């Protein structure tokens, strides 16, 4: 079964909506117990904060490029690579939220690790497909 552009777009939107729902309902980001601090958890804007932002921007850009490449070539390997970059961008977004939205996060670390496992599985399948 070939995945169409619309199916891939719906998948991406669905994952983003589920992540937002997770942040709202499980972590209570909108409950008033979290606040944005531009210096991050350490109260200073450091190289770590810059790298978090750079990783998010680069992984998002690579997700867009690899998704466009998949749409053009329809190669199953590119689908897995595009999915891996998308999930990596989502992981980077969660790391940004964890760092800059100060408050208690009970499960965000587990979610980040789960996304890393999904990225590795996606890359593994990219290696196995012809």
CSV table of N, CA, C and O in Angstrom, one decimal:
chain,number,residue,atom,x,y,z
A,1,UNK,N,0.8,-1.2,0.0
A,1,UNK,CA,0.0,0.0,0.0
A,1,UNK,C,0.9,1.2,0.0
A,1,UNK,O,1.7,1.4,0.9
A,2,UNK,N,0.7,2.1,-1.0
A,2,UNK,CA,1.5,3.3,-1.1
A,2,UNK,C,0.7,4.4,-0.2
A,2,UNK,O,-0.5,4.5,-0.3
A,3,UNK,N,1.5,5.1,0.5
A,3,UNK,CA,1.0,6.2,1.3
A,3,UNK,C,0.9,7.5,0.5
A,3,UNK,O,2.0,7.9,-0.1
A,4,UNK,N,-0.2,8.1,0.4
A,4,UNK,CA,-0.3,9.3,-0.4
A,4,UNK,C,0.1,10.5,0.4
A,4,UNK,O,0.3,10.5,1.7
A,5,UNK,N,0.2,11.7,-0.2
A,5,UNK,CA,0.5,12.9,0.4
A,5,UNK,C,-0.5,13.3,1.5
A,5,UNK,O,-0.1,13.7,2.6
A,6,UNK,N,-1.8,13.1,1.2
A,6,UNK,CA,-2.8,13.4,2.1
A,6,UNK,C,-2.8,12.5,3.4
A,6,UNK,O,-3.0,13.0,4.5
A,7,UNK,N,-2.5,11.3,3.2
A,7,UNK,CA,-2.4,10.3,4.3
A,7,UNK,C,-1.2,10.7,5.2
A,7,UNK,O,-1.4,10.7,6.4
A,8,UNK,N,-0.1,11.1,4.6
A,8,UNK,CA,1.1,11.5,5.4
A,8,UNK,C,0.8,12.8,6.1
A,8,UNK,O,1.1,12.9,7.3
A,9,UNK,N,0.1,13.7,5.5
A,9,UNK,CA,-0.2,15.0,6.1
A,9,UNK,C,-1.2,14.8,7.3
A,9,UNK,O,-1.0,15.3,8.3
A,10,UNK,N,-2.2,13.9,7.1
A,10,UNK,CA,-3.1,13.6,8.2
A,10,UNK,C,-2.4,12.9,9.3
A,10,UNK,O,-2.7,13.2,10.5
A,11,UNK,N,-1.4,12.0,9.0
A,11,UNK,CA,-0.6,11.4,10.1
A,11,UNK,C,0.1,12.4,10.9
A,11,UNK,O,0.1,12.4,12.1
A,12,UNK,N,0.8,13.4,10.2
A,12,UNK,CA,1.6,14.4,10.9
A,12,UNK,C,0.7,15.3,11.7
A,12,UNK,O,1.0,15.5,12.9
A,13,UNK,N,-0.5,15.7,11.2
A,13,UNK,CA,-1.4,16.5,12.0
A,13,UNK,C,-1.9,15.7,13.2
A,13,UNK,O,-2.0,16.3,14.3
A,14,UNK,N,-2.3,14.5,12.9
A,14,UNK,CA,-2.8,13.7,14.0
A,14,UNK,C,-1.8,13.5,15.2
A,14,UNK,O,-2.2,13.6,16.4
A,15,UNK,N,-0.5,13.3,14.8
A,15,UNK,CA,0.5,13.1,15.9
A,15,UNK,C,0.7,14.5,16.6
A,15,UNK,O,0.8,14.5,17.9
A,16,UNK,N,0.7,15.6,15.9
A,16,UNK,CA,0.8,16.9,16.6
A,16,UNK,C,-0.4,17.2,17.5
A,16,UNK,O,-0.2,17.6,18.6
A,17,UNK,N,-1.6,16.8,17.0
A,17,UNK,CA,-2.8,17.0,17.9
A,17,UNK,C,-2.7,16.1,19.1
A,17,UNK,O,-3.0,16.6,20.2
A,18,UNK,N,-2.3,14.9,18.9
A,18,UNK,CA,-2.2,14.0,20.1
A,18,UNK,C,-1.2,14.5,21.1
A,18,UNK,O,-1.3,14.4,22.3
A,19,UNK,N,-0.1,15.0,20.6
A,19,UNK,CA,1.0,15.6,21.4
A,19,UNK,C,0.5,16.8,22.2
A,19,UNK,O,0.7,16.9,23.4
A,20,UNK,N,-0.3,17.6,21.5
A,20,UNK,CA,-0.8,18.8,22.2
A,20,UNK,C,-1.8,18.4,23.3
A,20,UNK,O,-1.8,18.9,24.4
A,21,UNK,N,-2.7,17.4,22.9
A,21,UNK,CA,-3.6,16.9,23.9
A,21,UNK,C,-2.9,16.3,25.1
A,21,UNK,O,-3.3,16.5,26.3
A,22,UNK,N,-1.8,15.6,24.9
A,22,UNK,CA,-1.0,15.0,25.9
A,22,UNK,C,-0.5,16.1,26.9
A,22,UNK,O,-0.6,16.0,28.1
A,23,UNK,N,0.0,17.2,26.2
A,23,UNK,CA,0.6,18.2,27.1
A,23,UNK,C,-0.5,18.9,27.9
A,23,UNK,O,-0.2,19.3,29.0
A,24,UNK,N,-1.7,19.1,27.3
A,24,UNK,CA,-2.8,19.8,28.0
A,24,UNK,C,-3.4,18.9,29.1
A,24,UNK,O,-3.5,19.3,30.3
A,25,UNK,N,-3.7,17.6,28.8
A,25,UNK,CA,-4.4,16.7,29.7
A,25,UNK,C,-3.5,16.0,30.7
A,25,UNK,O,-3.8,15.8,31.9
A,26,UNK,N,-2.3,15.5,30.2
A,26,UNK,CA,-1.5,14.7,31.1
A,26,UNK,C,-0.5,15.6,31.9
A,26,UNK,O,-0.3,15.4,33.1
A,27,UNK,N,0.1,16.6,31.2
A,27,UNK,CA,1.1,17.4,31.9
A,27,UNK,C,0.5,18.7,32.5
A,27,UNK,O,1.2,19.4,33.2
A,28,UNK,N,-0.7,19.1,32.1
A,28,UNK,CA,-1.4,20.3,32.6
A,28,UNK,C,-0.7,21.6,32.3
A,28,UNK,O,-0.6,22.5,33.1
A,29,UNK,N,-0.2,21.7,31.0
A,29,UNK,CA,0.6,22.9,30.6
A,29,UNK,C,-0.3,24.1,30.7
A,29,UNK,O,0.2,25.2,31.0
A,30,UNK,N,-1.6,24.0,30.4
A,30,UNK,CA,-2.4,25.2,30.5
A,30,UNK,C,-3.1,25.4,31.8
A,30,UNK,O,-4.0,26.3,31.9
A,31,UNK,N,-2.7,24.7,32.8
A,31,UNK,CA,-3.4,24.7,34.1
A,31,UNK,C,-3.0,25.9,35.0
A,31,UNK,O,-3.6,26.2,36.0
A,32,UNK,N,-2.0,26.7,34.5
A,32,UNK,CA,-1.5,27.8,35.3
A,32,UNK,C,-0.4,27.5,36.2
A,32,UNK,O,0.2,28.4,36.8
A,33,UNK,N,0.0,26.2,36.2
A,33,UNK,CA,1.2,25.8,37.1
A,33,UNK,C,2.5,25.9,36.3
A,33,UNK,O,3.5,25.7,36.9
A,34,UNK,N,2.4,26.2,35.0
A,34,UNK,CA,3.6,26.3,34.2
A,34,UNK,C,3.7,27.8,33.8
A,34,UNK,O,2.7,28.5,33.6
A,35,UNK,N,5.0,28.2,33.6
A,35,UNK,CA,5.2,29.6,33.0
A,35,UNK,C,6.4,29.5,32.1
A,35,UNK,O,7.3,28.7,32.3
A,36,UNK,N,6.4,30.4,31.2
A,36,UNK,CA,7.5,30.5,30.2
A,36,UNK,C,8.6,31.3,30.8
A,36,UNK,O,8.4,32.4,31.3
A,37,UNK,N,9.8,30.8,30.7
A,37,UNK,CA,11.0,31.5,31.2
A,37,UNK,C,12.0,31.5,30.1
A,37,UNK,O,12.5,30.4,29.7
A,38,UNK,N,12.4,32.6,29.5
A,38,UNK,CA,13.2,32.7,28.3
A,38,UNK,C,14.7,32.1,28.6
A,38,UNK,O,15.3,31.7,27.7
A,39,UNK,N,15.1,32.1,29.9
A,39,UNK,CA,16.4,31.6,30.2
A,39,UNK,C,16.4,30.1,30.4
A,39,UNK,O,17.4,29.5,30.5
A,40,UNK,N,15.2,29.5,30.3
A,40,UNK,CA,15.1,28.1,30.5
A,40,UNK,C,15.2,27.7,32.0
A,40,UNK,O,15.1,28.5,32.9
A,41,UNK,N,15.3,26.4,32.2
A,41,UNK,CA,15.3,25.9,33.6
A,41,UNK,C,16.5,26.5,34.5
A,41,UNK,O,16.3,26.6,35.7
A,42,UNK,N,17.6,26.8,33.8
A,42,UNK,CA,18.7,27.3,34.6
A,42,UNK,C,18.7,28.8,34.7
A,42,UNK,O,19.6,29.4,35.2
A,43,UNK,N,17.6,29.5,34.3
A,43,UNK,CA,17.4,30.9,34.4
A,43,UNK,C,18.4,31.7,33.6
A,43,UNK,O,18.5,32.9,33.8
A,44,UNK,N,19.2,31.1,32.8
A,44,UNK,CA,20.2,31.8,31.9
A,44,UNK,C,20.1,31.3,30.5
A,44,UNK,O,19.9,30.1,30.3
A,45,UNK,N,20.1,32.2,29.6
A,45,UNK,CA,20.1,31.8,28.2
A,45,UNK,C,21.5,31.4,27.8
A,45,UNK,O,22.4,32.2,27.7
A,46,UNK,N,21.8,30.1,27.7
A,46,UNK,CA,23.1,29.5,27.5
A,46,UNK,C,23.2,28.8,26.1
A,46,UNK,O,22.2,28.8,25.4
A,47,UNK,N,24.4,28.3,25.9
A,47,UNK,CA,24.6,27.5,24.6
A,47,UNK,C,23.6,26.3,24.6
A,47,UNK,O,23.2,25.9,23.5
A,48,UNK,N,23.3,25.7,25.7
A,48,UNK,CA,22.3,24.6,25.7
A,48,UNK,C,21.0,25.1,25.1
A,48,UNK,O,20.4,24.3,24.3
A,49,UNK,N,20.5,26.2,25.5
A,49,UNK,CA,19.3,26.8,25.0
A,49,UNK,C,19.3,27.0,23.4
A,49,UNK,O,18.4,26.7,22.7
A,50,UNK,N,20.5,27.5,23.0
A,50,UNK,CA,20.7,27.7,21.6
A,50,UNK,C,20.7,26.3,20.8
A,50,UNK,O,20.1,26.2,19.8
A,51,UNK,N,21.3,25.3,21.4
A,51,UNK,CA,21.4,24.0,20.7
A,51,UNK,C,20.0,23.4,20.7
A,51,UNK,O,19.6,22.7,19.7
A,52,UNK,N,19.2,23.6,21.7
A,52,UNK,CA,17.8,23.1,21.7
A,52,UNK,C,17.0,23.7,20.5
A,52,UNK,O,16.3,23.0,19.8
A,53,UNK,N,17.2,25.0,20.4
A,53,UNK,CA,16.5,25.7,19.3
A,53,UNK,C,17.0,25.2,17.9
A,53,UNK,O,16.2,25.0,17.0
A,54,UNK,N,18.3,25.1,17.8
A,54,UNK,CA,18.9,24.7,16.5
A,54,UNK,C,18.5,23.3,16.1
A,54,UNK,O,18.2,23.0,15.0
A,55,UNK,N,18.5,22.4,17.1
A,55,UNK,CA,18.1,21.0,16.8
A,55,UNK,C,16.6,21.0,16.3
A,55,UNK,O,16.3,20.3,15.4
A,56,UNK,N,15.8,21.7,17.0
A,56,UNK,CA,14.4,21.8,16.5
A,56,UNK,C,14.3,22.3,15.1
A,56,UNK,O,13.6,21.8,14.3
A,57,UNK,N,15.0,23.4,14.8
A,57,UNK,CA,14.9,24.0,13.5
A,57,UNK,C,15.5,23.1,12.4
A,57,UNK,O,14.9,22.9,11.4
A,58,UNK,N,16.6,22.5,12.7
A,58,UNK,CA,17.2,21.6,11.7
A,58,UNK,C,16.4,20.3,11.5
A,58,UNK,O,16.2,19.9,10.4
A,59,UNK,N,15.9,19.7,12.6
A,59,UNK,CA,15.1,18.5,12.4
A,59,UNK,C,13.8,18.8,11.7
A,59,UNK,O,13.3,18.1,10.9
A,60,UNK,N,13.2,20.0,12.0
A,60,UNK,CA,12.0,20.4,11.3
A,60,UNK,C,12.2,20.6,9.8
A,60,UNK,O,11.5,20.2,8.9
A,61,UNK,N,13.3,21.3,9.5
A,61,UNK,CA,13.7,21.5,8.1
A,61,UNK,C,14.0,20.2,7.4
A,61,UNK,O,13.5,20.0,6.2
A,62,UNK,N,14.7,19.3,8.0
A,62,UNK,CA,14.9,18.0,7.4
A,62,UNK,C,13.7,17.2,7.2
A,62,UNK,O,13.5,16.4,6.3
A,63,UNK,N,12.7,17.3,8.2
A,63,UNK,CA,11.4,16.7,8.0
A,63,UNK,C,10.7,17.2,6.8
A,63,UNK,O,10.1,16.4,6.0
A,64,UNK,N,10.7,18.5,6.6
A,64,UNK,CA,10.0,19.1,5.4
A,64,UNK,C,10.7,18.6,4.1
A,64,UNK,O,10.0,18.2,3.2
A,65,UNK,N,12.0,18.7,4.1
A,65,UNK,CA,12.8,18.3,2.9
A,65,UNK,C,12.6,16.8,2.6
A,65,UNK,O,12.3,16.4,1.4
A,66,UNK,N,12.7,15.9,3.6
A,66,UNK,CA,12.5,14.5,3.3
A,66,UNK,C,11.1,14.1,3.0
A,66,UNK,O,10.8,13.2,2.2
A,67,UNK,N,10.1,14.9,3.5
A,67,UNK,CA,8.7,14.6,3.1
A,67,UNK,C,8.5,15.0,1.7
A,67,UNK,O,7.8,14.3,0.9
A,68,UNK,N,9.0,16.2,1.3
A,68,UNK,CA,8.9,16.6,-0.1
A,68,UNK,C,9.6,15.6,-1.0
A,68,UNK,O,9.1,15.3,-2.1
A,69,UNK,N,10.7,15.0,-0.6
A,69,UNK,CA,11.4,14.0,-1.4
A,69,UNK,C,10.6,12.8,-1.5
A,69,UNK,O,10.5,12.2,-2.6
A,70,UNK,N,10.0,12.4,-0.4
A,70,UNK,CA,9.1,11.2,-0.5
A,70,UNK,C,7.9,11.4,-1.5
A,70,UNK,O,7.6,10.6,-2.3
A,71,UNK,N,7.3,12.6,-1.4
A,71,UNK,CA,6.2,12.9,-2.3
A,71,UNK,C,6.6,12.9,-3.7
A,71,UNK,O,5.8,12.5,-4.6
A,72,UNK,N,7.8,13.3,-4.0
A,72,UNK,CA,8.3,13.3,-5.4
A,72,UNK,C,8.7,11.9,-5.9
A,72,UNK,O,8.3,11.5,-7.0
A,73,UNK,N,9.4,11.1,-5.1
A,73,UNK,CA,10.0,9.8,-5.5
A,73,UNK,C,9.1,8.6,-5.2
A,73,UNK,O,9.2,7.6,-5.8
A,74,UNK,N,8.2,8.8,-4.1
A,74,UNK,CA,7.4,7.7,-3.7
A,74,UNK,C,8.2,6.4,-3.3
A,74,UNK,O,7.8,5.3,-3.5
A,75,UNK,N,9.4,6.7,-2.7
A,75,UNK,CA,10.2,5.6,-2.2
A,75,UNK,C,9.9,5.3,-0.8
A,75,UNK,O,9.9,6.2,0.1
A,76,UNK,N,9.7,4.0,-0.5
A,76,UNK,CA,9.3,3.6,0.9
A,76,UNK,C,10.4,4.0,1.9
A,76,UNK,O,10.1,4.3,3.0
A,77,UNK,N,11.6,3.9,1.5
A,77,UNK,CA,12.7,4.3,2.4
A,77,UNK,C,12.6,5.7,2.8
A,77,UNK,O,12.8,6.1,4.0
A,78,UNK,N,12.3,6.6,1.8
A,78,UNK,CA,12.1,8.0,2.1
A,78,UNK,C,11.0,8.3,3.1
A,78,UNK,O,11.0,9.2,3.9
A,79,UNK,N,9.9,7.4,3.0
A,79,UNK,CA,8.8,7.6,4.0
A,79,UNK,C,9.3,7.3,5.4
A,79,UNK,O,9.0,8.1,6.3
A,80,UNK,N,10.1,6.3,5.6
A,80,UNK,CA,10.6,6.0,6.9
A,80,UNK,C,11.6,7.1,7.4
A,80,UNK,O,11.6,7.5,8.6
A,81,UNK,N,12.4,7.6,6.5
A,81,UNK,CA,13.3,8.7,6.9
A,81,UNK,C,12.6,10.0,7.2
A,81,UNK,O,12.8,10.6,8.2
A,82,UNK,N,11.5,10.3,6.4
A,82,UNK,CA,10.7,11.5,6.7
A,82,UNK,C,10.0,11.3,8.0
A,82,UNK,O,9.9,12.3,8.8
A,83,UNK,N,9.5,10.1,8.3
A,83,UNK,CA,8.8,9.9,9.6
A,83,UNK,C,9.8,10.0,10.7
A,83,UNK,O,9.5,10.6,11.8
A,84,UNK,N,11.0,9.6,10.5
A,84,UNK,CA,12.0,9.7,11.6
A,84,UNK,C,12.4,11.1,11.9
A,84,UNK,O,12.4,11.5,13.0
A,85,UNK,N,12.6,11.9,10.8
A,85,UNK,CA,12.9,13.3,11.0
A,85,UNK,C,11.7,14.1,11.7
A,85,UNK,O,11.9,14.9,12.5
A,86,UNK,N,10.5,13.7,11.3
A,86,UNK,CA,9.3,14.3,11.9
A,86,UNK,C,9.2,14.0,13.4
A,86,UNK,O,9.0,14.9,14.2
A,87,UNK,N,9.4,12.7,13.7
A,87,UNK,CA,9.4,12.4,15.1
A,87,UNK,C,10.5,13.0,15.9
A,87,UNK,O,10.3,13.4,17.1
A,88,UNK,N,11.7,13.1,15.3
A,88,UNK,CA,12.8,13.8,15.9
A,88,UNK,C,12.5,15.3,16.2
A,88,UNK,O,12.8,15.8,17.2
A,89,UNK,N,11.8,15.9,15.2
A,89,UNK,CA,11.4,17.3,15.4
A,89,UNK,C,10.4,17.4,16.5
A,89,UNK,O,10.5,18.4,17.3
A,90,UNK,N,9.5,16.5,16.6
A,90,UNK,CA,8.5,16.5,17.7
A,90,UNK,C,9.2,16.3,19.1
A,90,UNK,O,8.9,16.9,20.1
A,91,UNK,N,10.2,15.4,19.1
A,91,UNK,CA,11.0,15.2,20.3
A,91,UNK,C,11.7,16.5,20.7
A,91,UNK,O,11.8,16.9,21.9
A,92,UNK,N,12.3,17.2,19.7
A,92,UNK,CA,13.0,18.4,20.0
A,92,UNK,C,12.0,19.5,20.5
A,92,UNK,O,12.4,20.3,21.4
A,93,UNK,N,10.8,19.5,20.0
A,93,UNK,CA,9.8,20.4,20.5
A,93,UNK,C,9.4,20.1,21.9
A,93,UNK,O,9.3,21.0,22.7
A,94,UNK,N,9.3,18.9,22.3
A,94,UNK,CA,9.1,18.5,23.7
A,94,UNK,C,10.2,18.9,24.6
A,94,UNK,O,10.0,19.4,25.7
A,95,UNK,N,11.4,18.8,24.1
A,95,UNK,CA,12.6,19.2,24.9
A,95,UNK,C,12.6,20.7,25.1
A,95,UNK,O,12.9,21.2,26.1
A,96,UNK,N,12.2,21.5,24.0
A,96,UNK,CA,12.0,22.9,24.2
A,96,UNK,C,11.0,23.3,25.2
A,96,UNK,O,11.2,24.2,26.0
A,97,UNK,N,9.9,22.6,25.1
A,97,UNK,CA,8.8,22.9,26.1
A,97,UNK,C,9.2,22.5,27.5
A,97,UNK,O,9.0,23.3,28.5
A,98,UNK,N,9.9,21.4,27.7
A,98,UNK,CA,10.4,21.0,29.0
A,98,UNK,C,11.4,22.0,29.5
A,98,UNK,O,11.4,22.3,30.7
A,99,UNK,N,12.2,22.6,28.7
A,99,UNK,CA,13.2,23.5,29.2
A,99,UNK,C,12.6,24.9,29.4
A,99,UNK,O,12.9,25.5,30.4
A,100,UNK,N,11.8,25.4,28.5
A,100,UNK,CA,11.4,26.8,28.6
A,100,UNK,C,10.0,27.0,29.4
A,100,UNK,O,9.7,28.1,29.8
A,101,UNK,N,9.2,25.9,29.4
A,101,UNK,CA,8.0,26.0,30.2
A,101,UNK,C,8.2,25.4,31.6
A,101,UNK,O,8.2,24.2,31.8
A,102,UNK,N,8.5,26.3,32.5
A,102,UNK,CA,8.9,25.9,33.9
A,102,UNK,C,7.7,25.4,34.6
A,102,UNK,O,6.7,26.1,34.7
A,103,UNK,N,7.8,24.2,35.2
A,103,UNK,CA,6.7,23.6,36.0
A,103,UNK,C,7.0,22.1,36.1
A,103,UNK,O,8.0,21.6,35.6
A,104,UNK,N,6.1,21.4,36.7
A,104,UNK,CA,6.3,20.0,36.9
A,104,UNK,C,5.8,19.2,35.6
A,104,UNK,O,4.7,19.4,35.1
A,105,UNK,N,6.7,18.4,35.1
A,105,UNK,CA,6.4,17.5,34.1
A,105,UNK,C,6.6,16.0,34.6
A,105,UNK,O,7.7,15.6,34.9
A,106,UNK,N,5.5,15.3,34.7
A,106,UNK,CA,5.5,13.9,35.2
A,106,UNK,C,5.9,12.9,34.2
A,106,UNK,O,6.6,11.9,34.5
A,107,UNK,N,5.5,13.1,32.9
A,107,UNK,CA,5.7,12.0,32.0
A,107,UNK,C,6.5,12.5,30.7
A,107,UNK,O,6.6,11.7,29.8
A,108,UNK,N,6.9,13.7,30.6
A,108,UNK,CA,7.5,14.2,29.4
A,108,UNK,C,8.8,13.4,29.1
A,108,UNK,O,9.1,13.2,27.9
A,109,UNK,N,9.6,13.0,30.1
A,109,UNK,CA,10.8,12.3,29.8
A,109,UNK,C,10.5,10.9,29.2
A,109,UNK,O,11.2,10.5,28.3
A,110,UNK,N,9.5,10.3,29.7
A,110,UNK,CA,9.1,9.0,29.1
A,110,UNK,C,8.6,9.2,27.7
A,110,UNK,O,9.0,8.4,26.8
A,111,UNK,N,7.9,10.3,27.4
A,111,UNK,CA,7.4,10.5,26.0
A,111,UNK,C,8.6,10.8,25.1
A,111,UNK,O,8.6,10.3,24.0
A,112,UNK,N,9.6,11.5,25.6
A,112,UNK,CA,10.8,11.8,24.8
A,112,UNK,C,11.5,10.5,24.5
A,112,UNK,O,12.0,10.3,23.3
A,113,UNK,N,11.7,9.7,25.4
A,113,UNK,CA,12.4,8.4,25.2
A,113,UNK,C,11.6,7.5,24.2
A,113,UNK,O,12.1,6.8,23.4
A,114,UNK,N,10.2,7.5,24.3
A,114,UNK,CA,9.4,6.7,23.4
A,114,UNK,C,9.6,7.2,22.0
A,114,UNK,O,9.6,6.5,21.1
A,115,UNK,N,9.7,8.6,21.8
A,115,UNK,CA,9.9,9.1,20.5
A,115,UNK,C,11.2,8.7,19.9
A,115,UNK,O,11.4,8.4,18.7
A,116,UNK,N,12.2,8.7,20.8
A,116,UNK,CA,13.6,8.2,20.3
A,116,UNK,C,13.5,6.8,19.9
A,116,UNK,O,14.1,6.4,18.9
A,117,UNK,N,12.8,5.9,20.6
A,117,UNK,CA,12.6,4.5,20.2
A,117,UNK,C,11.9,4.5,18.8
A,117,UNK,O,12.3,3.7,17.9
A,118,UNK,N,10.9,5.3,18.6
A,118,UNK,CA,10.2,5.3,17.3
A,118,UNK,C,11.1,5.8,16.2
A,118,UNK,O,11.0,5.3,15.1
A,119,UNK,N,11.9,6.8,16.5
A,119,UNK,CA,12.9,7.3,15.5
A,119,UNK,C,13.8,6.1,15.1
A,119,UNK,O,14.1,5.9,13.9
A,120,UNK,N,14.3,5.4,16.1
A,120,UNK,CA,15.3,4.3,15.8
A,120,UNK,C,14.6,3.2,15.0
A,120,UNK,O,15.2,2.7,14.0
A,121,UNK,N,13.4,2.9,15.3
A,121,UNK,CA,12.6,1.9,14.6
A,121,UNK,C,12.4,2.3,13.2
A,121,UNK,O,12.5,1.5,12.2
A,122,UNK,N,12.0,3.6,13.0
A,122,UNK,CA,11.8,4.1,11.6
A,122,UNK,C,13.0,4.0,10.8
A,122,UNK,O,13.0,3.6,9.6
A,123,UNK,N,14.2,4.4,11.4
A,123,UNK,CA,15.4,4.3,10.6
A,123,UNK,C,15.8,2.9,10.4
A,123,UNK,O,16.4,2.6,9.3
A,124,UNK,N,15.5,2.0,11.3
A,124,UNK,CA,15.8,0.6,11.1
A,124,UNK,C,15.0,0.1,9.9
A,124,UNK,O,15.5,-0.7,9.0
A,125,UNK,N,13.7,0.4,9.8
A,125,UNK,CA,12.9,0.0,8.7
A,125,UNK,C,13.4,0.6,7.4
A,125,UNK,O,13.3,0.0,6.3
A,126,UNK,N,13.9,1.8,7.5
A,126,UNK,CA,14.5,2.5,6.3
A,126,UNK,C,15.7,1.7,5.7
A,126,UNK,O,15.9,1.6,4.5
A,127,UNK,N,16.4,1.1,6.6
A,127,UNK,CA,17.6,0.3,6.2
A,127,UNK,C,17.2,-1.0,5.6
A,127,UNK,O,17.8,-1.6,4.7
A,128,UNK,N,16.1,-1.6,6.1
A,128,UNK,CA,15.6,-2.9,5.7
A,128,UNK,C,14.9,-2.9,4.4
A,128,UNK,O,14.8,-3.9,3.7
A,129,UNK,N,14.2,-1.8,4.0
A,129,UNK,CA,13.4,-1.8,2.8
A,129,UNK,C,14.2,-1.7,1.6
A,129,UNK,O,15.3,-1.1,1.6
A,130,UNK,N,13.7,-2.1,0.5
A,130,UNK,CA,14.4,-2.1,-0.8
A,130,UNK,C,14.0,-0.9,-1.6
A,130,UNK,O,13.0,-0.4,-1.6
